[in-house]
XYZ file of C-alpha atoms in Angstrom:
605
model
C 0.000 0.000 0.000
C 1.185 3.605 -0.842
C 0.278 6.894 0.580
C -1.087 8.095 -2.176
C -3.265 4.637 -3.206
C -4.388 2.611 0.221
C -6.244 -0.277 0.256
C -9.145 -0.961 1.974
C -8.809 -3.277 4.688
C -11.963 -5.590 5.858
C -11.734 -6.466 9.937
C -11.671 -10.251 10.393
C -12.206 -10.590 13.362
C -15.691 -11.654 13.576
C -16.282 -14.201 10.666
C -19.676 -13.504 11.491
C -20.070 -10.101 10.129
C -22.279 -10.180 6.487
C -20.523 -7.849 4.459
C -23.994 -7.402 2.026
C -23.386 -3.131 3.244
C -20.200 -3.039 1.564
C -22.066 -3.822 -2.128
C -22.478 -0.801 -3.541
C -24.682 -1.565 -5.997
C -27.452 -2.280 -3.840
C -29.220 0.562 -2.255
C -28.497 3.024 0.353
C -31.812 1.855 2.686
C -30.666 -2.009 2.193
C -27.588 -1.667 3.594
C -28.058 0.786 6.163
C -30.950 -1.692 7.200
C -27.901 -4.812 6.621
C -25.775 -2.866 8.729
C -27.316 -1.849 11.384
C -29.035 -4.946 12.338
C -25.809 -5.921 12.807
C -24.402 -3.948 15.200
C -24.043 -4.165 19.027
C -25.808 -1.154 21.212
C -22.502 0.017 22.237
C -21.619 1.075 18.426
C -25.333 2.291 17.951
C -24.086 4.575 20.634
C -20.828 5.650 19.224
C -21.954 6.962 16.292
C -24.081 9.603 18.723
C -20.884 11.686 19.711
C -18.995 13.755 17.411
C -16.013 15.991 19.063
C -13.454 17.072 18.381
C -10.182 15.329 16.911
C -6.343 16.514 16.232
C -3.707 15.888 14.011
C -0.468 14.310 15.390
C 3.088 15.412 14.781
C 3.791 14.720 11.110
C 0.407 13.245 10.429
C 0.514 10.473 12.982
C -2.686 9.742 15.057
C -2.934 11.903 18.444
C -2.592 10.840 21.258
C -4.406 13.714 22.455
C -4.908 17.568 23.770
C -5.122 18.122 27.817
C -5.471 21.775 26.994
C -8.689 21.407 24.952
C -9.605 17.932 26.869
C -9.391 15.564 23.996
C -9.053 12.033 24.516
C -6.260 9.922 22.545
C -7.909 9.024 18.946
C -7.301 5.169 19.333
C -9.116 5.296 22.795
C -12.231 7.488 20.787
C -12.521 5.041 17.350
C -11.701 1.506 18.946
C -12.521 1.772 22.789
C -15.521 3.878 22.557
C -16.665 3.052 19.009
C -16.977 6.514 17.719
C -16.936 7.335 14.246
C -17.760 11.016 13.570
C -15.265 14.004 14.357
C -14.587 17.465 14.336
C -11.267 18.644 12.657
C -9.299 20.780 15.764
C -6.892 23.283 14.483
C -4.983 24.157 11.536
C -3.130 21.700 9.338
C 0.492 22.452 8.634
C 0.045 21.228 4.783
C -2.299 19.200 2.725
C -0.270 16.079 2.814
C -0.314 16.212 6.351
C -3.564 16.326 6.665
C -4.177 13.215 3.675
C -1.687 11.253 5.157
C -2.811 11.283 9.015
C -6.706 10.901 7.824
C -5.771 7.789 5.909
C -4.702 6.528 9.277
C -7.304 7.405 10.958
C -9.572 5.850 8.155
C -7.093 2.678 8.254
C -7.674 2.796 12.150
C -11.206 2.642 11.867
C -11.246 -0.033 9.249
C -9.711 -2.367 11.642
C -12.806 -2.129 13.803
C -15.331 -5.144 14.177
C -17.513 -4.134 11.564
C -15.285 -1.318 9.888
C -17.267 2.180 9.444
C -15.639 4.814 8.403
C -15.055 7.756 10.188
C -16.706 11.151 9.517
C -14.590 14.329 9.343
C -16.345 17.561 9.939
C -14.486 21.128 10.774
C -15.665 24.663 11.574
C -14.943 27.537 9.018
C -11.288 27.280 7.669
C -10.938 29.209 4.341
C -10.480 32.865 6.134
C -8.934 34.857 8.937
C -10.613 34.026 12.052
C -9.181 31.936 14.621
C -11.303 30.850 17.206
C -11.176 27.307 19.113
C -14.789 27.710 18.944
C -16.309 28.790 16.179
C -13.497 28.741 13.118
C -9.650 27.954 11.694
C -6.819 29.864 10.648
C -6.570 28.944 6.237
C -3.131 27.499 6.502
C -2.710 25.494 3.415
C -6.253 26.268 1.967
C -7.407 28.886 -0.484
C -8.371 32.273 1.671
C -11.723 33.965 1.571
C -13.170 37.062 3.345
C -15.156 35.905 5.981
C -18.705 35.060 5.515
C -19.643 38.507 6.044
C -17.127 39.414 3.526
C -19.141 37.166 0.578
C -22.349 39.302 2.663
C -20.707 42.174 1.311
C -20.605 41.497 -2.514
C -23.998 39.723 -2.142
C -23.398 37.350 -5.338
C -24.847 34.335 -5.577
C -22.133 32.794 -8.211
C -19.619 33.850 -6.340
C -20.473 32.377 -3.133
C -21.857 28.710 -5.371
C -18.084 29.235 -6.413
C -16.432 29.323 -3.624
C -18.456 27.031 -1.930
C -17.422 24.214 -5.229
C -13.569 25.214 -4.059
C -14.212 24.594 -0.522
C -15.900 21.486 -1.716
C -13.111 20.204 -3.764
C -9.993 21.841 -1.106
C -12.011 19.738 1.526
C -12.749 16.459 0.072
C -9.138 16.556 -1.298
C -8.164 15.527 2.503
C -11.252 14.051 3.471
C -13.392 16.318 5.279
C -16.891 15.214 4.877
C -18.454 17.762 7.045
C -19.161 21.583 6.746
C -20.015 23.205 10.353
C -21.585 25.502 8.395
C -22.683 27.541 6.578
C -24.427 30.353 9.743
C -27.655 31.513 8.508
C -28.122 33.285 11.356
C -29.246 36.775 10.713
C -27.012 39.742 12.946
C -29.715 41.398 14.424
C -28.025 42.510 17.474
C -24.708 44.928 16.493
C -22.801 43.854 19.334
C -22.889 39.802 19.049
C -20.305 38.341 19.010
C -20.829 35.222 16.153
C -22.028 37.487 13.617
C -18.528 37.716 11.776
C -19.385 34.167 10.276
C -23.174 35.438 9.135
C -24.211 37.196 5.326
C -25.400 39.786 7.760
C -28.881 40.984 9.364
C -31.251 40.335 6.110
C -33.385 37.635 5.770
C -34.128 37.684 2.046
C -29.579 38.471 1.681
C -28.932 35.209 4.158
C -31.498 33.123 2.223
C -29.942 33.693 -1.377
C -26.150 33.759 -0.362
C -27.180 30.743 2.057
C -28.917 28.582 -0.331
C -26.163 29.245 -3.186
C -23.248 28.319 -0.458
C -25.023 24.690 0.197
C -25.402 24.084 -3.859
C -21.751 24.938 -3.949
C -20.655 22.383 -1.029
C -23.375 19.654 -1.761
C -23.710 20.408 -5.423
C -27.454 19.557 -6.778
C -27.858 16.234 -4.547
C -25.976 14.906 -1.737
C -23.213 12.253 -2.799
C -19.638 10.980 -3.387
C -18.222 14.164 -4.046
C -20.283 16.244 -1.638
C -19.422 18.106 1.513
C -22.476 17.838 3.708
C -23.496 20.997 5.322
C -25.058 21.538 8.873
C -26.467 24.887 8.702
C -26.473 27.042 11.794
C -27.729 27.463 14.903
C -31.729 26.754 14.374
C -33.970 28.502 14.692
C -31.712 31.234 14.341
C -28.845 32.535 16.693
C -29.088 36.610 16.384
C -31.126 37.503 18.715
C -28.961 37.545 21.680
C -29.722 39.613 24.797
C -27.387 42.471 24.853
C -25.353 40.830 22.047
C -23.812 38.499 24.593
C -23.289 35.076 23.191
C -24.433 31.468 24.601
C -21.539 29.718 24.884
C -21.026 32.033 28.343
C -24.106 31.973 30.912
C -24.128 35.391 31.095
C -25.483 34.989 27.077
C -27.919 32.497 27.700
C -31.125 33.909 26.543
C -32.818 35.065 23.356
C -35.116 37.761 23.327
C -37.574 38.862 20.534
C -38.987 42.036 21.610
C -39.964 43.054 18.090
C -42.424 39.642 17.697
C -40.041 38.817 15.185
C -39.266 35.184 15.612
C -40.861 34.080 12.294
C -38.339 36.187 10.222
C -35.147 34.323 11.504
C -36.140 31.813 10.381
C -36.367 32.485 6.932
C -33.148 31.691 5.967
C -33.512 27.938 7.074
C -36.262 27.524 4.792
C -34.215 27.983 1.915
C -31.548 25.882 3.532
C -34.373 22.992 3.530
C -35.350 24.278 -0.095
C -31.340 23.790 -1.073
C -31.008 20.454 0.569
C -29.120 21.509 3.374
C -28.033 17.951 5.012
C -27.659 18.962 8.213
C -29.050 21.156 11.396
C -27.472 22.822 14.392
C -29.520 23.819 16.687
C -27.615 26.837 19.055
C -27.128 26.991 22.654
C -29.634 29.788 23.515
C -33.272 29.582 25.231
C -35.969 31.551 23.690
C -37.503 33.962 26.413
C -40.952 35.511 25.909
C -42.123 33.106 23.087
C -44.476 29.618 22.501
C -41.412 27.607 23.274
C -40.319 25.985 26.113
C -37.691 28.545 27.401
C -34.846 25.845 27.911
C -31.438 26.005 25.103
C -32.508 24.954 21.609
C -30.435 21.409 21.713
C -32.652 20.644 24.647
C -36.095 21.966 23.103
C -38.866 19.404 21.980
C -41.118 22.331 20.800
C -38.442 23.787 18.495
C -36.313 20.466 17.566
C -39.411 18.052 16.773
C -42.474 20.511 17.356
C -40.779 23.404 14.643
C -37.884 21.179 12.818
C -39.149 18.037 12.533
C -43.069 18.669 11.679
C -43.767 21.847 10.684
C -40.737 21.975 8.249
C -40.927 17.731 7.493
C -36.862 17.691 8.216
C -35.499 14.474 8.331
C -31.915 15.087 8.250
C -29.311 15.118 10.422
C -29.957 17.287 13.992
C -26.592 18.009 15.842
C -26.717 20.111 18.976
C -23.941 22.369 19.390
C -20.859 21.195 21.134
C -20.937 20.814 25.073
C -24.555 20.795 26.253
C -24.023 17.835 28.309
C -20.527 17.673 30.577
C -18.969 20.353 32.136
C -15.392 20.986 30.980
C -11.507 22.633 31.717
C -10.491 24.973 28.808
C -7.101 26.102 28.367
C -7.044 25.404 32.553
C -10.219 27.163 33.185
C -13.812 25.811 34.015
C -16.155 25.851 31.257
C -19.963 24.536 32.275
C -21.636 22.930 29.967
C -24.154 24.987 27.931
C -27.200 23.287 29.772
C -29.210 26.770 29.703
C -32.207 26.251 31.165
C -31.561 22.613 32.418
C -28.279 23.333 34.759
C -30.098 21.647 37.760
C -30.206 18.352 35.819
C -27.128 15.851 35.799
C -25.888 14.972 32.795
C -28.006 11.816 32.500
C -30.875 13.564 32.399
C -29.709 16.553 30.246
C -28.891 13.767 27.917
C -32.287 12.115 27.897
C -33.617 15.209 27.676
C -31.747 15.929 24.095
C -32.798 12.526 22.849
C -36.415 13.299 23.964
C -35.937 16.684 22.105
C -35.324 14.540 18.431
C -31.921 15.478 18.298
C -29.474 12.489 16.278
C -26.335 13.514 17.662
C -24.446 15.019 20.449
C -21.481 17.622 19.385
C -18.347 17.908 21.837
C -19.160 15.108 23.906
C -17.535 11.667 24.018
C -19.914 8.911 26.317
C -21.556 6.729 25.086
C -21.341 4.354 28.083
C -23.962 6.689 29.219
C -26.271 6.963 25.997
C -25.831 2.707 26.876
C -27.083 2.782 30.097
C -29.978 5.221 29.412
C -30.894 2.380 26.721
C -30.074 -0.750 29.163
C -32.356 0.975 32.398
C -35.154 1.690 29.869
C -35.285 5.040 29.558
C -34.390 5.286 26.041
C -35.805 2.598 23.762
C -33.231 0.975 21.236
C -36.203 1.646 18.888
C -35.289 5.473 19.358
C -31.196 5.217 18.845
C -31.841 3.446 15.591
C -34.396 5.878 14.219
C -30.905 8.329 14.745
C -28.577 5.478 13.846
C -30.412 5.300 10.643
C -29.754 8.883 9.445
C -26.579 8.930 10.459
C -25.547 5.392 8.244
C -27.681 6.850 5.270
C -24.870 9.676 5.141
C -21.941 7.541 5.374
C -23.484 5.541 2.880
C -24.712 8.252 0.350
C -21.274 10.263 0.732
C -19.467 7.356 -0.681
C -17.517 6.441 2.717
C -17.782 3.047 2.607
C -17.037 2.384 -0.961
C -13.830 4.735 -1.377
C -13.077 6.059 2.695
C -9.134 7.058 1.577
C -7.997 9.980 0.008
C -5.570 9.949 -2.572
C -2.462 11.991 -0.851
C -0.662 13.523 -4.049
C -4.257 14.865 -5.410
C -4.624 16.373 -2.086
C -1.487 18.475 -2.435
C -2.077 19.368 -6.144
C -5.932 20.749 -5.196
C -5.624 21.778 -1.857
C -4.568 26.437 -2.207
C -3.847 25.773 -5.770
C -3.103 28.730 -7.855
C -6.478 29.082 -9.567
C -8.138 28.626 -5.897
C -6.040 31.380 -4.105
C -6.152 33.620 -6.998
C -10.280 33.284 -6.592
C -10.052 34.252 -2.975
C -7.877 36.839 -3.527
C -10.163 38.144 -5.610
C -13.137 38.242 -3.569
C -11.002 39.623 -0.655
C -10.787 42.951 -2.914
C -14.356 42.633 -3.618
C -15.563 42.913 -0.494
C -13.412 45.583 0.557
C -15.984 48.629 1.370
C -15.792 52.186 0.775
C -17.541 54.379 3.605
C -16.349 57.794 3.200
C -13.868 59.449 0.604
C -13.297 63.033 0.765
C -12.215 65.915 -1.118
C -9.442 67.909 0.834
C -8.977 71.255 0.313
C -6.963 72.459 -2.583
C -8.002 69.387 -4.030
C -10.550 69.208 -7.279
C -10.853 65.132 -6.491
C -11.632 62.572 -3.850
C -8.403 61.487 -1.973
C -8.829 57.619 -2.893
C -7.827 55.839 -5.196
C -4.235 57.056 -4.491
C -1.555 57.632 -6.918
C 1.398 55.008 -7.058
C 4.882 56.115 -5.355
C 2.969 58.672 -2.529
C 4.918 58.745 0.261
C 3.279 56.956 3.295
C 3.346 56.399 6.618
C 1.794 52.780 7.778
C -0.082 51.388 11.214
C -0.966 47.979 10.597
C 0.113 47.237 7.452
C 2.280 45.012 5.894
C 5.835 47.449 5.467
C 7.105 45.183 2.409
C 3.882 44.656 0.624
C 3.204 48.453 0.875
C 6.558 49.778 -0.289
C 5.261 47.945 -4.232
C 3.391 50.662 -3.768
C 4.360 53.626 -2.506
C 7.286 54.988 -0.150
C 7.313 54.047 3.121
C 7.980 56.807 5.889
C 9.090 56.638 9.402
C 6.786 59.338 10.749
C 3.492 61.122 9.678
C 5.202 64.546 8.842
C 7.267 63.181 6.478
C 4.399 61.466 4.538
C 1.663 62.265 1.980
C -0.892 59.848 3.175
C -1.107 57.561 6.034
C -2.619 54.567 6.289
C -3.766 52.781 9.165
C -5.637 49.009 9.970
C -7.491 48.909 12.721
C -10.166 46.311 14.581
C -13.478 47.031 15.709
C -13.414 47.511 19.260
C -14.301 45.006 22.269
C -14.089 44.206 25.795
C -11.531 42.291 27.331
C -13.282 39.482 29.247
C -12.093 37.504 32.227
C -11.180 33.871 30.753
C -8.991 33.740 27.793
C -11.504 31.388 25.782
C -13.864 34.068 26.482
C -11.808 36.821 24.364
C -11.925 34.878 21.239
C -15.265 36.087 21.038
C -15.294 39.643 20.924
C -18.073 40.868 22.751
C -19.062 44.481 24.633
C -19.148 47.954 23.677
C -18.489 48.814 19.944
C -17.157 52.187 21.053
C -13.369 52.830 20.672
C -11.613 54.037 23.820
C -11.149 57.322 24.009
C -7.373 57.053 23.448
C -7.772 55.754 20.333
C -9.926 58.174 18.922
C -7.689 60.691 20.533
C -4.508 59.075 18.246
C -6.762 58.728 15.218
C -7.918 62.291 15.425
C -4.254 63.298 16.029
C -2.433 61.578 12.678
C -5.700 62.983 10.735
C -4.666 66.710 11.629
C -1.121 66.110 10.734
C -1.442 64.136 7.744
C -4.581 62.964 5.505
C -5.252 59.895 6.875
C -7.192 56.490 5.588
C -8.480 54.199 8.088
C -9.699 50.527 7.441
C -11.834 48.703 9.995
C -11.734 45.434 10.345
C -16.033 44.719 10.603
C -16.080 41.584 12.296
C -18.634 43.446 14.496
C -20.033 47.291 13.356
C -17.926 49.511 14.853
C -18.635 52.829 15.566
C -16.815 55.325 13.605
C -18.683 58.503 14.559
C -16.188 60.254 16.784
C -13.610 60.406 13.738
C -15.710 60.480 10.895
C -15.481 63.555 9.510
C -11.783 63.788 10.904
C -10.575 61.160 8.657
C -9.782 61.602 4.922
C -11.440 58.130 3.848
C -12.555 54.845 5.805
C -12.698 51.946 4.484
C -14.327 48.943 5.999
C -12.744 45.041 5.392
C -14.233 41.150 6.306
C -11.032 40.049 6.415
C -8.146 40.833 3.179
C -4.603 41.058 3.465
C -2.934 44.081 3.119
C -2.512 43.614 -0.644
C -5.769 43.546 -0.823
C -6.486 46.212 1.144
C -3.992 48.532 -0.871
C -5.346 47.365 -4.340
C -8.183 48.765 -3.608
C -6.982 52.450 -1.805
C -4.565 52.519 -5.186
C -7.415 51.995 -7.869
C -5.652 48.256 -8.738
C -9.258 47.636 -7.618
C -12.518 49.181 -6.923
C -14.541 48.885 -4.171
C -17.439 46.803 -4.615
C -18.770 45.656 -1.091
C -21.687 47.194 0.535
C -22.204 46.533 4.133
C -24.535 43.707 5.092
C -25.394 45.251 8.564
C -26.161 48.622 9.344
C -23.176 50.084 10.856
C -24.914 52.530 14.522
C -23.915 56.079 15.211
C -23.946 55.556 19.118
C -23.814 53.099 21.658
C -27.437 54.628 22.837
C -28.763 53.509 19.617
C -27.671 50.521 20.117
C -29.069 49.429 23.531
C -32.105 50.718 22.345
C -32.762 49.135 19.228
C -34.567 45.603 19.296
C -32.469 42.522 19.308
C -34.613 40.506 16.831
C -35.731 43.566 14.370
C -33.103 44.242 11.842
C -32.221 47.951 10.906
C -33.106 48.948 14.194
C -30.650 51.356 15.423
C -31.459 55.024 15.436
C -30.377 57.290 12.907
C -27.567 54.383 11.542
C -24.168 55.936 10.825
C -23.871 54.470 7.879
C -27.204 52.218 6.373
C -27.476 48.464 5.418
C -26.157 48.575 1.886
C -23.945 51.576 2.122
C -20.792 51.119 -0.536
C -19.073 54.257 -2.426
C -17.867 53.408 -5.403
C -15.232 55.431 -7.502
């Protein structure tokens, strides 16, 4: 066997196995139904845990991550039967990654009756990184972030990158999108909203729909990514922005009566054939529902999910409902919002009872066994999940072809063509807020002429000197150009500061430096808008902002030197004052006073 070509490997250890679900040419239902009368309740209840998984030193199976609590991978597959797993952290290269799934898939194989394992990961194709919620690029084509492709609001474009995604993932065998979020950024201070198209429902339900046809193509199959859309029935609405994975953003609130139009965007998830559901860790307060978290909710999970909208596809909670946890040395509680007085046997009948199939970050199913062996879960139940989840092993071609082919991997995987398509979009969604005419001038300050001397905060030094002249200080320079982030508040653990959360005012010292560079030289400032910042004390100080979703400086400067034209307009209204902004209505969008700068604002030259 090569690296490139492996076998596949049958276990023989039990000659009584019937191999009739390895013949492909019989249908998916037959040998799901072949299979799964064949297997013991304790692999039933593997396939019920997915967390998450990392890659060993030079592609080699882990042994495991204390820091993130993540058990050795041959203690996971063979010990505790699981077969389903979340991707943790970048991969150094694309061979790497190949080479230590085909292990993991050669691991598997070695099992009793052989299923393949299922890779899923959170976003990695951008700039964010975020234990829990997305992945640095590395060796993969890089995009704006999802609000970026919010910002040029085309369809093809986000079908197309969705297709390279597709193909970048498979290459290495990830099976699984954690994505895309469809929720819709409601409330301008959450946290999550970096990975949303933004705050419309009818702009999340195009750019949604057109990002599952690009993963899953027109039906699910061989050469599909699945997709779990996210966090049903819509995460936005957060009380004071704060987000669920911390108690102190537990609940959702809907002051406006506006549950109905979050979740809009799901709909044309189901419409797309969107495999997959998250359901978020937030309880609705105020509503019909039962105000416990959404992975926990009957009346939202089979009441809304399964029977008003006839889903029958996979249900995933979010990861960590069930066991409390350490995180980088710190306590993390489980998410159990709503249910923290039950133990985690209940909270876990409770999820079954809900109609959820599968239970992300956790890794017992000795429980999920003894719930079934005491009576309070009927095996009847686990294989109604059991079934769903086979079905997608089966239709995504695991079983017939579960290796990768290692040298394709590293030809596809940040090609060229790919990178050159995400550079591309990077400048696209690069948007242009203000652009003025200084005196003594007859035009608008951008696009700026090559070979201006500069003076940089933030940006690349070498990139911008193909430019333009770099200068030590501001007096010495025509322009300056600075990159800056939208503001948050530091919180008290560091997991907690991944998510940047709080006020979207800058500190005063900030606006003091900003205002003090703009009276010395004209000055252009980019925002990063993972969150809408507000820009209103240095507006009008400035000589041009720009706002980004995540570009490189060459990007960036493409764009400010007319290599490129602006062509994003913001997805979310971007407030004038933190006033606005407490009182505007966490569910409504466009509900901050008097807005800044509007939904759809984008100068053009």
């Amino acid at each position: 066997m090569t690296e490139s070509s492996p076998t596949i490997t049958t276990p023989d250890a039990d000659a009584d196995v019937d191999p009739t679900f390895r013949d492909s040419a019989l249908p998916v239902e037959q040998r799901v139904e072949n299979l799964l009368g064949q297997m013991a309740l304790e692999e039933k209840a593997g396939l019920f845990f997915q967390t998450m998984i990392t890659i060993g030193e030079d592609g080699s199976l882990s042994e495991g991550d204390a820091t993130f609590g993540i058990a050795p991978t041959s203690d996971m597959v063979k010990g505790r039967h699981m077969t389903h797993f979340n991707v943790f952290g970048a991969a150094s290269s694309a061979t790497q990654m190949a080479e230590w799934h085909n292990r993991l898939q050669e691991l598997a194989a070695g099992t009793r009756l052989g299923i393949p394992v299922t890779l899923s990961t959170d976003p990695r194709h951008s700039f964010s990184e975020n234990p829990g919620a997305a992945m640095l690029a590395g060796p993969f084509s890089q995009w704006p972030e999802t609000l970026g492709l919010g910002a040029i609001g085309d369809e093809k474009l986000v079908e197309q990158f969705g297709d390279i995604a597709r193909q970048e993932y498979t290459a290495v065998g990830l099976r699984v999108a954690l994505h895309p979020q469809i929720d819709l950024a409601t409330e301008s201070r959450w946290a999550r909203q970096v990975a949303t198209f933004g705050e419309d429902a009818e702009l999340t339900s195009k750019l949604g729909a057109a990002y599952i046809r690009g993963f899953q193509g027109s039906e699910l199959g061989p050469d599909s990514v699945a997709t779990m859309s996210k966090h049903f029935p819509g995460g936005g609405p957060q009380k004071d922005g704060e987000d669920p994975h911390f108690e102190y953003g537990r609940e959702q609130v809907y002051p406006g009566d506006n549950f109905e139009y979050h979740l809009r965007p799901f709909e044309a998830a189901f419409a797309a054939g969107g495999s997959q559901i998250m359901p978020y860790y937030g309880m609705p307060v105020g509503t019909e529902y039962e105000e416990v978290g959404f992975g926990f909710n009957k009346s939202v999970i089979t009441g809304l999910l399964r029977e008003r909208y006839n889903f029958d596809g996979i249900v995933c909670t979010d990861w960590g409902l069930l066991s409390d946890a350490e995180l980088m040395g710190q306590a993390f509680p489980a998410r159990a919002w709503g249910v923290e007085h039950l133990s985690t046997r209940q909270r876990m009948l409770k999820v079954i009872e809900a109609g959820v199939d599968q239970f992300g970050g956790e890794a017992i199913p000795d429980l999920l066994v003894e719930l079934v062996r005491s009576g309070e879960v009927s095996e009847e139940r686990i294989d109604e999940s059991a079934r769903r989840l086979l079905r997608e092993k089966f239709v995504l071609g695991l079983f017939d072809e579960p290796f990768v082919d290692v040298e394709r991997a590293e030809a596809i995987v940040g090609n060229a063509e790919f990178r050159a398509a995400g550079d591309a979009a990077q400048r696209a969604s690069v948007t242009l807020l203000t652009n003025r005419v200084l005196a003594g001038s007859e035009s608008a300050v951008l696009p700026l002429s090559r070979g201006v001397k500069v003076y940089l905060e933030g940006v690349d030094a070498a990139v911008a000197g193909t430019y333009a002249t770099v200068v030590e200080t501001p007096e010495e320079a025509d322009v300056a150009i600075v990159r800056i982030g939208a503001p948050f508040e530091q919180r008290a653990t560091f997991f907690e500061n991944f998510f940047h959360a709080g006020s979207l005012d800058f500190t005063q010292e900030k606006v003091d430096e900003l205002r003090a560079l703009a009276a010395t030289v004209p000055t252009i400032v980019d925002v990063f808008l993972d969150r809408p910042a507000i820009l209103t004390p240095f507006v009008d100080d400035v000589a041009a902002i720009v706002g980004d979703f995540g570009a490189s400086s060459a990007a960036v400067l493409d764009v400010l030197f007319g290599d490129a034209v602006p062509q994003g307009s913001l997805p979310m209204e971007l407030p004038s004052s933190m006033d606005a902004v407490r009182a505007s209505r966490p569910d409504v969008p466009f509900d901050t006073a008097d807005p800044l700068f509007p939904f759809g604002h984008g100068l053009r030259y």
